[in-house]
Each structure stands twice: as C-alpha cells, then as structure tokens.
CSV table of C-alpha atoms and ligand atoms in Angstrom, one decimal:
chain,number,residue,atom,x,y,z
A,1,UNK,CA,-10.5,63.2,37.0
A,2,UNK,CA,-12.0,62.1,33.5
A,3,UNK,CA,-14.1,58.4,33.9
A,4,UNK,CA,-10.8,56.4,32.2
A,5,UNK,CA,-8.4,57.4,34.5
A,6,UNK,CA,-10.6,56.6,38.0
A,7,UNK,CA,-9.8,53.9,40.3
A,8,UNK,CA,-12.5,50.8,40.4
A,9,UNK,CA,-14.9,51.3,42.9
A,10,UNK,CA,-14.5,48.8,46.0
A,11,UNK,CA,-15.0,48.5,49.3
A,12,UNK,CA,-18.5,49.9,51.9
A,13,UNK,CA,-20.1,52.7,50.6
A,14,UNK,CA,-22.3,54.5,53.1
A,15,UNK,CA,-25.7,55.4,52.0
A,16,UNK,CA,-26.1,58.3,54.1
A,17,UNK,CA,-28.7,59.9,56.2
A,18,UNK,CA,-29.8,63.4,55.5
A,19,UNK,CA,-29.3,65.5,58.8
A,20,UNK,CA,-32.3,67.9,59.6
A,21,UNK,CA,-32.8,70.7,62.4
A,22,UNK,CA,-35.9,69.5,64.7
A,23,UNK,CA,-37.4,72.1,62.6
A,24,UNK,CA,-36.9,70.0,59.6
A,25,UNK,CA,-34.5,71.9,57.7
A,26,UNK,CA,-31.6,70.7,56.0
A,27,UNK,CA,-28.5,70.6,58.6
A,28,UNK,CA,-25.0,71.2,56.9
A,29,UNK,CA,-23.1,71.9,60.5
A,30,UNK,CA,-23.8,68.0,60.6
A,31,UNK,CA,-21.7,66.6,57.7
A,32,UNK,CA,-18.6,67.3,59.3
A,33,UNK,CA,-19.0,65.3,62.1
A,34,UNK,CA,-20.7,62.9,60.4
A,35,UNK,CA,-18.3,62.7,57.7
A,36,UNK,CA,-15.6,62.0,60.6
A,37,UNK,CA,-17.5,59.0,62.5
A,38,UNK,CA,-17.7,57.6,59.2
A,39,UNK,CA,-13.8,57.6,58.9
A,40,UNK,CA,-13.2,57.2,62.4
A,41,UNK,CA,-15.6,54.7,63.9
A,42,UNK,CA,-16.5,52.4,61.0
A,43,UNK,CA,-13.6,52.6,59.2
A,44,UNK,CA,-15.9,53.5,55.7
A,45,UNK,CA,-14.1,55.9,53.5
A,46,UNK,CA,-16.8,56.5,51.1
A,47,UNK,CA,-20.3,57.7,50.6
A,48,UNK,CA,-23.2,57.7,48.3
A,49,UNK,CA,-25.3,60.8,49.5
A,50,UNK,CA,-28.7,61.8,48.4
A,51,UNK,CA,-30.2,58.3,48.0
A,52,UNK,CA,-32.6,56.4,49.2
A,53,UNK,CA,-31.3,56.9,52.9
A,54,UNK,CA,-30.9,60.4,52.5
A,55,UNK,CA,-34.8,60.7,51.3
A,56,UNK,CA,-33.8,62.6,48.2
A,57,UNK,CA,-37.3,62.2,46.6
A,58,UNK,CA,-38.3,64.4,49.7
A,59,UNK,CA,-36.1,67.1,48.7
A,60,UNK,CA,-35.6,70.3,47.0
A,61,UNK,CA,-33.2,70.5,44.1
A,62,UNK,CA,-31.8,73.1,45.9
A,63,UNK,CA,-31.3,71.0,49.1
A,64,UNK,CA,-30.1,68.9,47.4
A,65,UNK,CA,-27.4,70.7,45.6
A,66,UNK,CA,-26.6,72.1,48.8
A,67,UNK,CA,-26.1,68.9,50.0
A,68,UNK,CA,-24.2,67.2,47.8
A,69,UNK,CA,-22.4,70.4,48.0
A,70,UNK,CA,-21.0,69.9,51.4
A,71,UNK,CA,-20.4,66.7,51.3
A,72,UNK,CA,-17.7,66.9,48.9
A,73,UNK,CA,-16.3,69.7,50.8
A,74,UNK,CA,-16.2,67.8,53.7
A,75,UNK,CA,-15.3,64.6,52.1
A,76,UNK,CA,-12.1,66.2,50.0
A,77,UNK,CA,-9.1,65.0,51.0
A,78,UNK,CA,-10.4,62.7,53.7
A,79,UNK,CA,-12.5,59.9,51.9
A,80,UNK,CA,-11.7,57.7,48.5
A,81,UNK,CA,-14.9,58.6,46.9
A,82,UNK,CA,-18.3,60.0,46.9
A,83,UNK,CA,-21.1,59.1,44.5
A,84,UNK,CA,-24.2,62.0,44.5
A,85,UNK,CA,-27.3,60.5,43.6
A,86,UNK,CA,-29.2,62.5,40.6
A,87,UNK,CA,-32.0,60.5,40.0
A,88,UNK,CA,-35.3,62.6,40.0
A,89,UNK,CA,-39.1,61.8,38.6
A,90,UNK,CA,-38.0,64.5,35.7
A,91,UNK,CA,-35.5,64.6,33.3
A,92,UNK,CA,-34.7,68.0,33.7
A,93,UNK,CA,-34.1,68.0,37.0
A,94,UNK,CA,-32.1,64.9,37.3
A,95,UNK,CA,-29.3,66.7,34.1
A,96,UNK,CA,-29.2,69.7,36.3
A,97,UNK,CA,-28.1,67.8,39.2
A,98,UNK,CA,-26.3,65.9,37.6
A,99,UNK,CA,-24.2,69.2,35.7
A,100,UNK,CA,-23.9,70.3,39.6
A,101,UNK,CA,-22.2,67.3,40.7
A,102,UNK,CA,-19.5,68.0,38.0
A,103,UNK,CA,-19.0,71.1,39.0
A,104,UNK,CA,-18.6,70.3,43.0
A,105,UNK,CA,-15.6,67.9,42.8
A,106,UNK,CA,-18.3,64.4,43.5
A,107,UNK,CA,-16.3,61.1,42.1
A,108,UNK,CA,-19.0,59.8,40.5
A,109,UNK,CA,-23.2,60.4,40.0
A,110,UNK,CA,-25.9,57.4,40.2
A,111,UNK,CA,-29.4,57.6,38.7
A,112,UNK,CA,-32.4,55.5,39.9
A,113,UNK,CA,-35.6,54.7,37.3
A,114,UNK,CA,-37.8,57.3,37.5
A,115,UNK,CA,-41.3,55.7,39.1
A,116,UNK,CA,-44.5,57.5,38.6
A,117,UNK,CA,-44.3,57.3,34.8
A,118,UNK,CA,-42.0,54.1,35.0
A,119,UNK,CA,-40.1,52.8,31.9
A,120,UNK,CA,-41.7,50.0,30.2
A,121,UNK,CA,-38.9,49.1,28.2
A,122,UNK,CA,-34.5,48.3,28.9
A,123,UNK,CA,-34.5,50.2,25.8
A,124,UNK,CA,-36.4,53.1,27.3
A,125,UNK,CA,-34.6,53.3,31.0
A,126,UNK,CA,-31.3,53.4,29.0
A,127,UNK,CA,-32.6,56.5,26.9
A,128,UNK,CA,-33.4,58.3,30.6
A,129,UNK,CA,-29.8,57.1,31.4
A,130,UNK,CA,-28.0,58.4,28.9
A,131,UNK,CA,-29.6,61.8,28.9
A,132,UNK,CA,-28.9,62.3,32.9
A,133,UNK,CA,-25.7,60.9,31.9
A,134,UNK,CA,-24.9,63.4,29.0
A,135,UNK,CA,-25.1,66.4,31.3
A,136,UNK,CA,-22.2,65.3,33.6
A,137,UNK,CA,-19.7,63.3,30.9
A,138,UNK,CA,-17.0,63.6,32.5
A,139,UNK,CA,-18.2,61.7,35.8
A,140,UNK,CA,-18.4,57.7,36.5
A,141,UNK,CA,-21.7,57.2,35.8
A,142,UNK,CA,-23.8,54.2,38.0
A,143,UNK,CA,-27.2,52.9,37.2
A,144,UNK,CA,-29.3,52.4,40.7
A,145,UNK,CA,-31.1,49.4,40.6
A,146,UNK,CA,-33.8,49.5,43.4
A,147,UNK,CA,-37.1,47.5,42.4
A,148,UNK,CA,-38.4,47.7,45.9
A,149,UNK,CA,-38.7,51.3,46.1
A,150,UNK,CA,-39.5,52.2,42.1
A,151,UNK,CA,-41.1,48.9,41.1
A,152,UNK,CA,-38.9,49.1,38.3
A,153,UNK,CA,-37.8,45.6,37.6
A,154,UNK,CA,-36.6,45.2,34.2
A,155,UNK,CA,-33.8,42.6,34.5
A,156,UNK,CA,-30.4,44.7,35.3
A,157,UNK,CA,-28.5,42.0,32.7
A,158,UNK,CA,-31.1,43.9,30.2
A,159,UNK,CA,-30.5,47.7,31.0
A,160,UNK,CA,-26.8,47.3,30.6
A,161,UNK,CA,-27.1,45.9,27.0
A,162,UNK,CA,-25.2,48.4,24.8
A,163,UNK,CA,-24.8,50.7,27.3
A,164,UNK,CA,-21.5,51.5,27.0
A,165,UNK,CA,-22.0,52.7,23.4
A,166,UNK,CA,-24.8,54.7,24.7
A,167,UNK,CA,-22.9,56.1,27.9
A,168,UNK,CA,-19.2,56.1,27.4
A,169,UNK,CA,-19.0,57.1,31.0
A,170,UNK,CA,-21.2,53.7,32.7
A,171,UNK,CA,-18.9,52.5,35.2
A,172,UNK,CA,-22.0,50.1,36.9
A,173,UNK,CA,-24.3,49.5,39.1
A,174,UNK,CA,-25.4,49.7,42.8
A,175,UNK,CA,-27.9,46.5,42.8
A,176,UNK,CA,-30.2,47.0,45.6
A,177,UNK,CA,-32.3,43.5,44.6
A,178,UNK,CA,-32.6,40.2,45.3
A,179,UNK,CA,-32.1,38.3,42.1
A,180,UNK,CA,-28.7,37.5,42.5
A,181,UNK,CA,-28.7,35.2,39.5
A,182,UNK,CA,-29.1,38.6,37.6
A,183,UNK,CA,-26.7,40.2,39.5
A,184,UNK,CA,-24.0,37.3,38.8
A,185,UNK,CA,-25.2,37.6,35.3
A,186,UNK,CA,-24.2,41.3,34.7
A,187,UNK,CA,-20.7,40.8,36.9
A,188,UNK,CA,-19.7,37.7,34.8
A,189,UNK,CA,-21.3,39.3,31.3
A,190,UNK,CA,-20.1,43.0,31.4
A,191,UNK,CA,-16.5,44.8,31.7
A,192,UNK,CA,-14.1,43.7,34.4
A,193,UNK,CA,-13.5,47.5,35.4
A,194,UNK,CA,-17.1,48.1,36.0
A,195,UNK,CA,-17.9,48.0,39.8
A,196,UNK,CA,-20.9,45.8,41.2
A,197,UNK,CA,-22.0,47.4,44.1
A,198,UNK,CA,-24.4,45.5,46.4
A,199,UNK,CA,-26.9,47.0,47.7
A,200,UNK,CA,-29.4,44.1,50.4
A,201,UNK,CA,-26.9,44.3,53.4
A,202,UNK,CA,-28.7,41.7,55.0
A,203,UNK,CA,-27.1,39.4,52.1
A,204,UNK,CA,-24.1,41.0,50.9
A,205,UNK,CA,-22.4,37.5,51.3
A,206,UNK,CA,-24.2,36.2,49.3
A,207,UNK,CA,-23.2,38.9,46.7
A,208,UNK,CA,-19.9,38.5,47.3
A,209,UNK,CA,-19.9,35.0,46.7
A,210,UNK,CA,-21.3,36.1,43.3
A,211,UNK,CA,-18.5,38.8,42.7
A,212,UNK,CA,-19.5,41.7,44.3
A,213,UNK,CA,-17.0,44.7,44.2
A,214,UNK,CA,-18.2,46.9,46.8
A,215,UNK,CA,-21.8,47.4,48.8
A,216,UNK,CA,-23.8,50.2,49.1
A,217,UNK,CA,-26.3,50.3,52.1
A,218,UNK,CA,-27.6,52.0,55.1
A,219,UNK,CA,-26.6,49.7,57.7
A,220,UNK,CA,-23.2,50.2,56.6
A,221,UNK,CA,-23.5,54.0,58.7
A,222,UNK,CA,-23.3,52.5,62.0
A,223,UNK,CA,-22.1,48.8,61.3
A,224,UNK,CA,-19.8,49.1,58.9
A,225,UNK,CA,-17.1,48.4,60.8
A,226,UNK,CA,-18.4,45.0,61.4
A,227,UNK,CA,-19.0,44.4,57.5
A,228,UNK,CA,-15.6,45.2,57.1
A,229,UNK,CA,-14.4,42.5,59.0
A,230,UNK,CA,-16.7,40.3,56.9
A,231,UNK,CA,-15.1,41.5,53.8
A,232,UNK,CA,-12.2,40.2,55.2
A,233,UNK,CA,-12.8,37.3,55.9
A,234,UNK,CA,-14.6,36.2,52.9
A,235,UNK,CA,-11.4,37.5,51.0
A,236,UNK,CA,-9.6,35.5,53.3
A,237,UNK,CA,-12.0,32.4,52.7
A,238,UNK,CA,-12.7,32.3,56.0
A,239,UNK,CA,-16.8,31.6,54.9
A,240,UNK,CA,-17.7,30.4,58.8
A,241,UNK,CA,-16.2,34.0,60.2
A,242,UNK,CA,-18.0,35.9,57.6
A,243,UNK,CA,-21.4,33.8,58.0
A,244,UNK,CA,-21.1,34.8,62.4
A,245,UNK,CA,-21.1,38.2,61.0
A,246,UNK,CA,-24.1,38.3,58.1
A,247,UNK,CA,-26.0,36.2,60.4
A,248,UNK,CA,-25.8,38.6,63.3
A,249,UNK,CA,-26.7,41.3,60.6
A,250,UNK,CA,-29.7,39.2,59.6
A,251,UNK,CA,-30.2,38.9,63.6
A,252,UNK,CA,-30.8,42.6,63.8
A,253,UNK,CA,-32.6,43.5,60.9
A,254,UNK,CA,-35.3,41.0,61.2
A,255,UNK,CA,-35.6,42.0,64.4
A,256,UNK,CA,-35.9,45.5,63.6
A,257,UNK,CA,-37.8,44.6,60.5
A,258,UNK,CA,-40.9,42.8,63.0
A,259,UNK,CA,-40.9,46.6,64.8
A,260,UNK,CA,-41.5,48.4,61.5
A,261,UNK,CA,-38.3,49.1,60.2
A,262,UNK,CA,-38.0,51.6,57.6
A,263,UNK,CA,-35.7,54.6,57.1
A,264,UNK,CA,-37.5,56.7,60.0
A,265,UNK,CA,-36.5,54.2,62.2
A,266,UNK,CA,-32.9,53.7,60.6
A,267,UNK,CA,-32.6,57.0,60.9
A,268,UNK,CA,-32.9,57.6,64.4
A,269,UNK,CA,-31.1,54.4,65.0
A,270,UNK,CA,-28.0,55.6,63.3
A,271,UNK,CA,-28.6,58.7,65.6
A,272,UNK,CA,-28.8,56.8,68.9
A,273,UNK,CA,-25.6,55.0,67.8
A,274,UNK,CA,-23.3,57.5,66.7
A,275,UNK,CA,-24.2,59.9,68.8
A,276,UNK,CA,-24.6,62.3,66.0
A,277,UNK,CA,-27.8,64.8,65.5
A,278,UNK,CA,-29.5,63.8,61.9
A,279,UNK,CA,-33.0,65.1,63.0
A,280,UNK,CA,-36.1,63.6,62.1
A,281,UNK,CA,-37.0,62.3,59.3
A,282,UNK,CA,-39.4,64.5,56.4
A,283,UNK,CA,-42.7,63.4,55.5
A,284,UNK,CA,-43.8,61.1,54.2
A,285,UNK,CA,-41.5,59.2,56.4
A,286,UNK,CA,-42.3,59.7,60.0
A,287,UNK,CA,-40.5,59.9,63.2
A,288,UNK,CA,-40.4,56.5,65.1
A,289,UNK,CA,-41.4,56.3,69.0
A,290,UNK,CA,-37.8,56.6,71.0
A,291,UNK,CA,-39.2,53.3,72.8
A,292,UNK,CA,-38.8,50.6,69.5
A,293,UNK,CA,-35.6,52.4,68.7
A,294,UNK,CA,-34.4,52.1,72.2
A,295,UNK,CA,-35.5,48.2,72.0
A,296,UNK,CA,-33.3,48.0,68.4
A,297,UNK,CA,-29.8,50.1,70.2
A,298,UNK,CA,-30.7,47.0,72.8
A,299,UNK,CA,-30.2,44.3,70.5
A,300,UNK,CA,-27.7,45.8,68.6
A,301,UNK,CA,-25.4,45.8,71.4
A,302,UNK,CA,-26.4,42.4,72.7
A,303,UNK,CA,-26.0,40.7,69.3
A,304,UNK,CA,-22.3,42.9,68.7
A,305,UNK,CA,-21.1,42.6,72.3
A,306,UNK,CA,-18.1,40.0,71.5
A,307,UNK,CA,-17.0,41.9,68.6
B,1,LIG,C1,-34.6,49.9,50.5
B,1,LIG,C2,-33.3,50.4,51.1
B,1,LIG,O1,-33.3,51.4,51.7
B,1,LIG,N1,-32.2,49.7,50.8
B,1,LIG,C3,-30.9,50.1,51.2
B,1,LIG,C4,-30.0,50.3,50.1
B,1,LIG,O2,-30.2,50.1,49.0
B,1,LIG,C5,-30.3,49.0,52.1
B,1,LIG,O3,-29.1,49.5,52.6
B,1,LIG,C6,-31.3,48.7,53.3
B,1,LIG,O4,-31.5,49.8,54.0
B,1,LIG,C7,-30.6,47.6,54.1
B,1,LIG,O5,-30.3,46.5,53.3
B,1,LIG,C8,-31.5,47.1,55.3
B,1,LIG,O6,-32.7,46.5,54.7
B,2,LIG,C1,-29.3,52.4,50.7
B,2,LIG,C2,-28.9,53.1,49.6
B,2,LIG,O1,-28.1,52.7,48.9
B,2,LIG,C3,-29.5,54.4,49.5
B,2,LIG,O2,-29.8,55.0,50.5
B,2,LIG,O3,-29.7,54.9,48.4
C-alpha cells in the first residue's frame, strides 16, 4: 500500500523486546507467541520492532532483517500495523534496511539520528532522512525523536521544516522527549494526517492533552491494556479516570526507576509478566538480578490489583 492511500496511525504501539536464546541468539520461535499476548492480553494491535527496546544498535543487520522479517510474517493478517526501525550509525546500512522492510510487507519504517557523528544542523538530520527515506519510497516514513538516548536535540518543530518537499513519504514522528511545547508545536504546525506518536509513557496524558495520535513505548508490552483504558477515558473526558491510571503508571516506573531501571530490567519484567521467554538482554545491557525484578512484578500487581 503506497504512503497516500494508508490509514493515520493511532492507537498503542508496542516497542518490542528482542527475544534471545540463553545463549544470546536471536529467538524467532518467540514472535509468534509474543505477537499473540500482544493481541490477546493487552489488547495492542501494533508494533514498532527493532527500536530502542529491541536493542537494535546491538544487532547485526542480518538479525535484524531476520527480525523484522518475522515479525511481519507473524503480524500479517492479525495486527493493524508494524513500523521496523532502520535507523543505524551509517547511511548505508540504515537504506539497506530500509529497502528490506519494503520488500517484507512492514507498514511503515522509522529512523532515529545517528549519534556518534551527530548532526549539527535540522538541515543536516533531514539530509540523513531523506536518504534512508529514498531507499524505501513507497513506505510511511517516521522520524524517531529520542534525545535521551542519541543526545540529538535539535528542536523536532525544526527537523520537520520542509520535510515534506524533501520526503514525500514523512507521515511523522514517534517523540520520545519531554518538551511537550515542541511536541504541541509540530501537532498544531504540520499536516493533520501526519501521526504524533508519543513516546515518555510515564506522561502520555500529558501528550494527549497536547494532541497526541498514538504512543509508542515499552511499557505498553505488558501494560497496555491499562493505557488503553486511559485512552478512553481521556477521549471520553473522563480526565480524573485517566489521571488514576497515569499516576499508577508513574507509581511503577519511579519505583522501578529508584532499582535501576533500564531495558535489562524491562526486559525481564515483560518476561516475568507475560510469561513469555525473551532471553537476556545483549551487552552492553546486562541481565538484572531475578530479586529487583521480582520486587517490580510485586508492585506491579499491588498498584494494578483493582483494575
Ligand atoms: C528511553 C526509552 O526506552 N524510551 C521508551 C520509548 O521511547 C519508553 O517507552 C520508555 O521505556 C518508557 O517511557 C519508560 O521510561
Ligand atoms: C520505546 C521505543 O519506542 C523503542 O523501543 O524504540
């Protein structure tokens, strides 16, 4: 489906986790399953694989074709969309994934900045764009904001000047900051059919009260079906309901947050939760002690007993 004729992106994405063998290989019998709790448990019917969740910066650009290849398979038919991160520290390798994802069936790619040579310039991050971009045309193209990670943290309002003339196929952004003024900005500056897709879930309210579309996060694996209810009740105005529910989030995660959380952690979280079998994480990222996690699955359930 060519970029004018796809549906706006709404609604939780999940960022997911990249399942490995204890052996730390990549784990395809997974993504069925997983795919399935997704749907099933937390009511999520789309995915942005190969992010920052799924460590992609720790993988091969084989493993990560391989990835993104079955995830699509698995996905088709079953969920609305799935958006395969392409973003690498080279332009080369970031067009070639991005050429694979054509060719797979994904709805969509997303490119983060690249961060060890970083852009200086709006001018310059839309060059990198547009060159990932051109390799895949025919696919929704999203720029990944994520200044925590890439310390990239040119204004977003400022990357999207003139994109569209540079990328036909922009369709917007996953905003993974906290400057919501620039995130209200770009929603109230820039085409209505672009999606805003938040990307803090410990504040997506407040992102909604600035127009998000959709959300984009990790959490969103194993509480999604919590966020959802949040979604609805902010659409039905009920602010108070949807407040219980962030708070609760923000409950968790700074709780987590005091025992080191980071996508280690998350990850065997998500595991503990679902029931599913992700792995460990790859280094850098190391495995957390079962004890903290065990402490986190604690809370969790204590905080999201009455719901
Ligand atoms: C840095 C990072 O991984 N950000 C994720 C997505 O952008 C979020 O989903 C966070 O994991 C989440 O908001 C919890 O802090
Ligand atoms: C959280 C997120 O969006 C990612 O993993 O890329």
């Amino acid at each position: 489906m060519g970029p004018s004729a796809e549906k706006k992106l709404t609604g939780l994405l999940a960022a997911t986790f990249t399942p490995f063998t204890t052996q730390g290989e990549v784990n395809l019998v997974e993504i069925g399953p997983y795919v399935d709790y997704l749907q099933e448990k937390q009511g999520v019917n789309s995915i942005f694989v190969n992010g920052t969740t799924g460590e992609s910066l720790s993988l091969t650009v084989a493993e990560r074709k391989i990835l993104a290849e079955e995830w699509c398979q698995k996905a088709k038919g079953r969920l609305d969309h799935v958006i395969v991160h392409v973003g690498c520290m080279n332009l080369k390798d970031s067009k070639e994934l991005a050429a694979h994802a054509a060719q797979i069936g994904a709805h969509a790619i997303a490119a983060m900045a690249p961060f060890f040579f970083k852009p200086r310039t709006a001018d310059v991050l839309r060059s990198f764009l547009q060159e990932v971009a051109s390799a895949a045309p025919t696919l929704p193209f999203y720029y990944y904001h994520i200044p925590c990670v890439t310390g990239v943290n040119l204004p977003v309002r400022d990357v999207l000047e003139g994109i569209e003339e540079l990328i036909p196929s922009f369709r917007g952004v996953k905003f993974s900051g906290a400057d919501l003024m620039d995130f209200g900005y770009c929603v109230s500056n820039y085409p209505p059919h672009w999606s805003f897709l938040y990307g803090m879930d410990e504040q997506l309210l407040a992102a909604l009260a600035m127009g998000a579309d959709g959300a984009v996060g990790s959490t969103y694996n194993y509480a999604g079906r919590h966020f959802n209810k949040l979604i609805s009740a902010f659409k039905d105005g009920d602010v108070v309901q949807a407040r219980k529910i962030q708070f609760k989030m923000q409950e968790l995660l700074c709780y987590a947050m005091k025992l080191g959380f980071d996508v280690g952690v998350n990850k065997q979280l998500m595991n503990e939760l679902s029931g599913l079998s992700l792995g460990p994480p790859r280094l850098p990222v190391t495995p957390c002690t079962y004890a903290d996690v065990g402490l986190i699955v604690k809370k969790y359930l204590q905080i999201f007993a009455d719901c």
